[in-house]
mmCIF file of C-alpha atoms in Angstrom:
data_model
loop_
_atom_site.group_PDB
_atom_site.id
_atom_site.type_symbol
_atom_site.label_atom_id
_atom_site.label_comp_id
_atom_site.label_asym_id
_atom_site.label_seq_id
_atom_site.Cartn_x
_atom_site.Cartn_y
_atom_site.Cartn_z
ATOM 1 C CA UNK A 131 24.742 27.958 -33.245
ATOM 2 C CA UNK A 132 27.242 25.109 -32.821
ATOM 3 C CA UNK A 133 24.800 22.294 -33.168
ATOM 4 C CA UNK A 134 25.881 18.648 -33.518
ATOM 5 C CA UNK A 135 23.406 16.099 -34.593
ATOM 6 C CA UNK A 136 23.829 12.394 -33.884
ATOM 7 C CA UNK A 137 21.830 9.687 -35.484
ATOM 8 C CA UNK A 138 20.242 7.372 -34.456
ATOM 9 C CA UNK A 139 19.414 8.204 -30.850
ATOM 10 C CA UNK A 140 19.112 4.588 -29.967
ATOM 11 C CA UNK A 141 19.506 1.280 -31.774
ATOM 12 C CA UNK A 142 19.018 -2.303 -30.862
ATOM 13 C CA UNK A 143 20.854 -4.836 -32.972
ATOM 14 C CA UNK A 144 21.538 -8.592 -32.994
ATOM 15 C CA UNK A 145 24.870 -9.967 -31.930
ATOM 16 C CA UNK A 146 27.220 -10.273 -34.942
ATOM 17 C CA UNK A 147 25.693 -7.491 -37.001
ATOM 18 C CA UNK A 148 27.164 -4.051 -37.663
ATOM 19 C CA UNK A 149 25.778 -0.656 -36.655
ATOM 20 C CA UNK A 150 26.632 2.717 -38.152
ATOM 21 C CA UNK A 151 26.248 5.954 -36.130
ATOM 22 C CA UNK A 152 26.382 9.276 -37.791
ATOM 23 C CA UNK A 153 27.640 12.562 -36.409
ATOM 24 C CA UNK A 154 26.906 15.784 -38.253
ATOM 25 C CA UNK A 155 27.825 19.348 -37.413
ATOM 26 C CA UNK A 156 24.822 21.291 -38.662
ATOM 27 C CA UNK A 157 25.906 24.868 -38.667
ATOM 28 C CA UNK A 158 29.722 24.844 -38.651
ATOM 29 C CA UNK A 159 32.564 23.015 -40.344
ATOM 30 C CA UNK A 160 34.288 20.679 -37.922
ATOM 31 C CA UNK A 161 37.991 20.076 -38.590
ATOM 32 C CA UNK A 162 38.170 17.677 -35.665
ATOM 33 C CA UNK A 163 35.623 15.136 -34.383
ATOM 34 C CA UNK A 164 35.828 12.908 -31.331
ATOM 35 C CA UNK A 165 34.160 9.706 -30.451
ATOM 36 C CA UNK A 166 33.455 8.529 -26.905
ATOM 37 C CA UNK A 167 31.939 5.677 -25.128
ATOM 38 C CA UNK A 168 30.234 5.926 -21.715
ATOM 39 C CA UNK A 169 29.142 3.061 -19.480
ATOM 40 C CA UNK A 170 26.544 3.697 -16.833
ATOM 41 C CA UNK A 171 27.815 5.878 -13.926
ATOM 42 C CA UNK A 172 31.240 6.172 -15.599
ATOM 43 C CA UNK A 173 32.920 9.070 -17.305
ATOM 44 C CA UNK A 174 33.461 9.586 -21.085
ATOM 45 C CA UNK A 175 36.131 7.359 -22.498
ATOM 46 C CA UNK A 176 37.782 8.885 -25.623
ATOM 47 C CA UNK A 177 37.826 6.216 -28.283
ATOM 48 C CA UNK A 178 39.244 8.056 -31.195
ATOM 49 C CA UNK A 179 39.995 11.525 -32.720
ATOM 50 C CA UNK A 180 39.395 12.144 -36.387
ATOM 51 C CA UNK A 181 40.431 15.006 -38.712
ATOM 52 C CA UNK A 182 38.692 15.540 -41.959
ATOM 53 C CA UNK A 183 40.286 13.653 -44.790
ATOM 54 C CA UNK A 184 42.709 11.678 -42.671
ATOM 55 C CA UNK A 185 42.680 8.533 -40.756
ATOM 56 C CA UNK A 186 41.424 8.479 -37.150
ATOM 57 C CA UNK A 187 43.739 8.269 -34.244
ATOM 58 C CA UNK A 188 42.592 5.581 -31.877
ATOM 59 C CA UNK A 189 43.233 5.536 -28.184
ATOM 60 C CA UNK A 190 45.188 2.699 -26.649
ATOM 61 C CA UNK A 191 43.001 -0.396 -26.264
ATOM 62 C CA UNK A 192 40.461 0.561 -28.793
ATOM 63 C CA UNK A 193 40.238 -1.866 -31.646
ATOM 64 C CA UNK A 194 40.348 0.012 -34.938
ATOM 65 C CA UNK A 195 39.073 -2.877 -36.913
ATOM 66 C CA UNK A 196 36.041 -3.219 -34.692
ATOM 67 C CA UNK A 197 35.240 0.541 -34.423
ATOM 68 C CA UNK A 198 35.539 1.985 -37.897
ATOM 69 C CA UNK A 199 35.658 5.742 -38.053
ATOM 70 C CA UNK A 200 35.274 7.758 -41.150
ATOM 71 C CA UNK A 201 35.479 11.593 -41.337
ATOM 72 C CA UNK A 202 34.809 12.121 -45.061
ATOM 73 C CA UNK A 203 33.750 15.771 -44.943
ATOM 74 C CA UNK A 204 33.903 18.798 -42.628
ATOM 75 C CA UNK A 205 30.374 18.154 -41.399
ATOM 76 C CA UNK A 206 30.098 14.351 -41.208
ATOM 77 C CA UNK A 207 31.849 11.605 -39.274
ATOM 78 C CA UNK A 208 30.516 8.066 -38.840
ATOM 79 C CA UNK A 209 31.345 5.306 -36.336
ATOM 80 C CA UNK A 210 30.613 1.645 -37.390
ATOM 81 C CA UNK A 211 30.593 -0.966 -34.794
ATOM 82 C CA UNK A 212 31.378 -4.161 -36.636
ATOM 83 C CA UNK A 213 30.301 -7.587 -35.420
ATOM 84 C CA UNK A 214 28.746 -6.199 -32.398
ATOM 85 C CA UNK A 215 28.495 -8.136 -29.232
ATOM 86 C CA UNK A 216 26.507 -7.609 -25.971
ATOM 87 C CA UNK A 217 29.638 -6.168 -24.320
ATOM 88 C CA UNK A 218 29.578 -3.408 -26.944
ATOM 89 C CA UNK A 219 26.224 -2.114 -25.538
ATOM 90 C CA UNK A 220 26.891 1.366 -24.363
ATOM 91 C CA UNK A 221 26.238 5.082 -24.820
ATOM 92 C CA UNK A 222 28.278 6.442 -27.796
ATOM 93 C CA UNK A 223 28.716 10.109 -28.035
ATOM 94 C CA UNK A 224 30.424 12.323 -30.690
ATOM 95 C CA UNK A 225 31.711 15.814 -30.413
ATOM 96 C CA UNK A 226 33.026 18.344 -32.987
ATOM 97 C CA UNK A 227 35.389 21.254 -32.924
ATOM 98 C CA UNK A 228 35.697 24.095 -35.407
ATOM 99 C CA UNK A 229 39.414 24.226 -34.667
ATOM 100 C CA UNK A 230 41.431 21.675 -32.880
ATOM 101 C CA UNK A 231 42.126 22.379 -29.230
ATOM 102 C CA UNK A 232 39.139 24.649 -28.911
ATOM 103 C CA UNK A 233 35.801 23.842 -27.387
ATOM 104 C CA UNK A 234 33.899 20.869 -28.790
ATOM 105 C CA UNK A 235 30.169 20.550 -29.049
ATOM 106 C CA UNK A 236 28.405 17.293 -28.451
ATOM 107 C CA UNK A 237 25.809 15.303 -30.248
ATOM 108 C CA UNK A 238 22.900 13.890 -28.224
ATOM 109 C CA UNK A 239 24.485 10.391 -28.061
ATOM 110 C CA UNK A 240 23.464 7.018 -29.318
ATOM 111 C CA UNK A 241 22.366 4.271 -26.985
ATOM 112 C CA UNK A 242 23.410 0.942 -28.435
ATOM 113 C CA UNK A 243 21.992 -2.311 -27.233
ATOM 114 C CA UNK A 244 23.232 -5.514 -28.674
ATOM 115 C CA UNK A 245 21.077 -8.499 -28.005
ATOM 116 C CA UNK B 149 49.618 8.524 -19.872
ATOM 117 C CA UNK B 150 48.002 11.925 -19.966
ATOM 118 C CA UNK B 151 45.605 12.317 -17.088
ATOM 119 C CA UNK B 152 42.793 14.475 -15.890
ATOM 120 C CA UNK B 153 41.865 14.095 -12.309
ATOM 121 C CA UNK B 154 38.745 15.268 -10.562
ATOM 122 C CA UNK B 155 37.285 14.634 -7.084
ATOM 123 C CA UNK B 156 34.504 12.135 -7.926
ATOM 124 C CA UNK B 157 32.377 13.491 -5.082
ATOM 125 C CA UNK B 158 29.568 13.375 -4.524
ATOM 126 C CA UNK B 159 29.507 17.070 -3.575
ATOM 127 C CA UNK B 160 26.383 18.432 -1.926
ATOM 128 C CA UNK B 161 25.719 22.116 -1.218
ATOM 129 C CA UNK B 162 22.568 23.934 -0.149
ATOM 130 C CA UNK B 163 20.657 26.073 -2.525
ATOM 131 C CA UNK B 164 22.261 29.617 -2.743
ATOM 132 C CA UNK B 165 25.702 28.387 -1.696
ATOM 133 C CA UNK B 166 28.907 28.361 -3.702
ATOM 134 C CA UNK B 167 29.936 25.041 -5.265
ATOM 135 C CA UNK B 168 33.713 24.558 -5.902
ATOM 136 C CA UNK B 169 34.827 21.933 -8.420
ATOM 137 C CA UNK B 170 38.448 21.137 -8.967
ATOM 138 C CA UNK B 171 40.553 19.502 -11.606
ATOM 139 C CA UNK B 172 44.222 18.786 -12.089
ATOM 140 C CA UNK B 173 45.893 17.615 -15.300
ATOM 141 C CA UNK B 174 49.300 15.959 -16.049
ATOM 142 C CA UNK B 175 50.097 17.244 -19.471
ATOM 143 C CA UNK B 176 52.111 20.472 -19.159
ATOM 144 C CA UNK B 177 51.671 21.410 -22.733
ATOM 145 C CA UNK B 178 47.916 21.694 -22.470
ATOM 146 C CA UNK B 179 46.795 25.132 -23.446
ATOM 147 C CA UNK B 180 43.042 24.901 -23.343
ATOM 148 C CA UNK B 181 40.584 23.700 -20.630
ATOM 149 C CA UNK B 182 36.945 23.153 -20.619
ATOM 150 C CA UNK B 183 34.085 22.622 -18.160
ATOM 151 C CA UNK B 184 31.051 20.630 -19.200
ATOM 152 C CA UNK B 185 27.928 19.645 -17.399
ATOM 153 C CA UNK B 186 26.172 16.350 -17.965
ATOM 154 C CA UNK B 187 22.775 15.511 -16.772
ATOM 155 C CA UNK B 188 21.918 11.816 -16.278
ATOM 156 C CA UNK B 189 21.198 10.150 -19.550
ATOM 157 C CA UNK B 190 22.126 13.146 -21.559
ATOM 158 C CA UNK B 191 25.259 14.238 -23.438
ATOM 159 C CA UNK B 192 27.600 16.863 -22.076
ATOM 160 C CA UNK B 193 26.992 20.565 -22.649
ATOM 161 C CA UNK B 194 29.717 23.200 -22.583
ATOM 162 C CA UNK B 195 29.727 25.564 -19.636
ATOM 163 C CA UNK B 196 33.014 27.413 -20.205
ATOM 164 C CA UNK B 197 36.358 27.349 -21.816
ATOM 165 C CA UNK B 198 39.490 28.954 -20.412
ATOM 166 C CA UNK B 199 42.841 29.407 -22.068
ATOM 167 C CA UNK B 200 44.739 31.929 -19.973
ATOM 168 C CA UNK B 201 45.850 31.957 -16.342
ATOM 169 C CA UNK B 202 43.485 33.680 -14.070
ATOM 170 C CA UNK B 203 39.764 33.868 -13.703
ATOM 171 C CA UNK B 204 37.015 33.948 -16.315
ATOM 172 C CA UNK B 205 33.498 34.693 -15.348
ATOM 173 C CA UNK B 206 30.224 34.001 -17.159
ATOM 174 C CA UNK B 207 27.120 34.695 -15.152
ATOM 175 C CA UNK B 208 27.147 32.578 -12.032
ATOM 176 C CA UNK B 209 30.071 30.602 -13.230
ATOM 177 C CA UNK B 210 33.727 31.367 -12.772
ATOM 178 C CA UNK B 211 36.592 29.325 -14.135
ATOM 179 C CA UNK B 212 40.071 29.659 -12.625
ATOM 180 C CA UNK B 213 43.252 28.457 -14.283
ATOM 181 C CA UNK B 214 46.727 28.077 -12.881
ATOM 182 C CA UNK B 215 49.027 26.492 -15.459
ATOM 183 C CA UNK B 216 52.013 26.473 -13.090
ATOM 184 C CA UNK B 217 50.066 24.308 -10.636
ATOM 185 C CA UNK B 218 48.280 22.485 -13.545
ATOM 186 C CA UNK B 219 45.060 23.213 -11.880
ATOM 187 C CA UNK B 220 41.712 24.460 -13.135
ATOM 188 C CA UNK B 221 38.585 25.011 -11.050
ATOM 189 C CA UNK B 222 34.929 25.989 -11.546
ATOM 190 C CA UNK B 223 32.951 28.026 -8.989
ATOM 191 C CA UNK B 224 29.179 28.163 -9.205
ATOM 192 C CA UNK B 225 27.671 30.947 -7.178
ATOM 193 C CA UNK B 226 24.100 31.050 -5.880
ATOM 194 C CA UNK B 227 23.753 27.345 -6.652
ATOM 195 C CA UNK B 228 20.287 26.154 -7.806
ATOM 196 C CA UNK B 229 18.752 22.608 -7.720
ATOM 197 C CA UNK B 230 18.855 22.751 -11.525
ATOM 198 C CA UNK B 231 22.675 22.850 -11.276
ATOM 199 C CA UNK B 232 22.524 19.255 -9.885
ATOM 200 C CA UNK B 233 24.554 17.229 -12.406
ATOM 201 C CA UNK B 234 27.919 15.759 -13.131
ATOM 202 C CA UNK B 235 30.618 18.347 -13.920
ATOM 203 C CA UNK B 236 33.303 17.220 -16.294
ATOM 204 C CA UNK B 237 36.742 18.838 -16.861
ATOM 205 C CA UNK B 238 38.454 18.406 -20.134
ATOM 206 C CA UNK B 239 41.857 19.469 -21.544
ATOM 207 C CA UNK B 240 43.139 20.391 -25.002
ATOM 208 C CA UNK B 241 42.870 16.947 -26.570
ATOM 209 C CA UNK B 242 39.371 16.475 -25.193
ATOM 210 C CA UNK B 243 40.226 13.989 -22.580
ATOM 211 C CA UNK B 244 37.856 14.111 -19.606
ATOM 212 C CA UNK B 245 38.184 13.607 -15.920
ATOM 213 C CA UNK B 246 35.929 11.189 -14.129
ATOM 214 C CA UNK B 247 33.535 14.009 -13.318
ATOM 215 C CA UNK B 248 32.235 15.319 -10.066
ATOM 216 C CA UNK B 249 28.614 14.734 -9.139
ATOM 217 C CA UNK B 250 27.012 17.859 -7.612
ATOM 218 C CA UNK B 251 23.817 17.854 -5.789
ATOM 219 C CA UNK B 252 22.244 21.179 -4.837
ATOM 220 C CA UNK B 253 19.627 20.753 -2.063
ATOM 221 C CA UNK B 254 16.646 23.075 -1.777
#
């Protein structure tokens, strides 16, 4: 149980285009989902926390207009990187919790390369 | 700024030894704590969660929580080379420490 699927696993896009990443909880309903970015040899940086049906709460320094997060249902959250640039290239990972402040389960991550 | 601090390591132990990983946190209202393991190039996987002061054991893993000292630790008994990974501590709001890289040498 507690499976989170993230899609795509990797994506290459041209600078200036937008990329959408999906995060789905397959066997549970997730009231809270989290989005992270991880650069090589660094830890997970929390980008935003989203609750189903409400606006995401972004961490300080994360541009909400650039990283659009939608949590439209209890099993799906999406992250859209708009007008991507090479510096946005990173490993993006989502996680989902059944109940907030309890354990979260991670998707497999999406490796984004902007060329 | 709420912070989660971990010794970045690297920590190296021989096979069969006990590995001890530590984590401190700044937010006193945190009520839940988590240990994750991350292999290189992969996403984190949950090892244990702990909510109450004291010890919690699961197989070779023991988590210890001391809310008064704002300290949580993870002990890995009979360490195996397959335990070589980065261990991440997280608190209630899913903020992570920098992680401790553990190497278990055969």
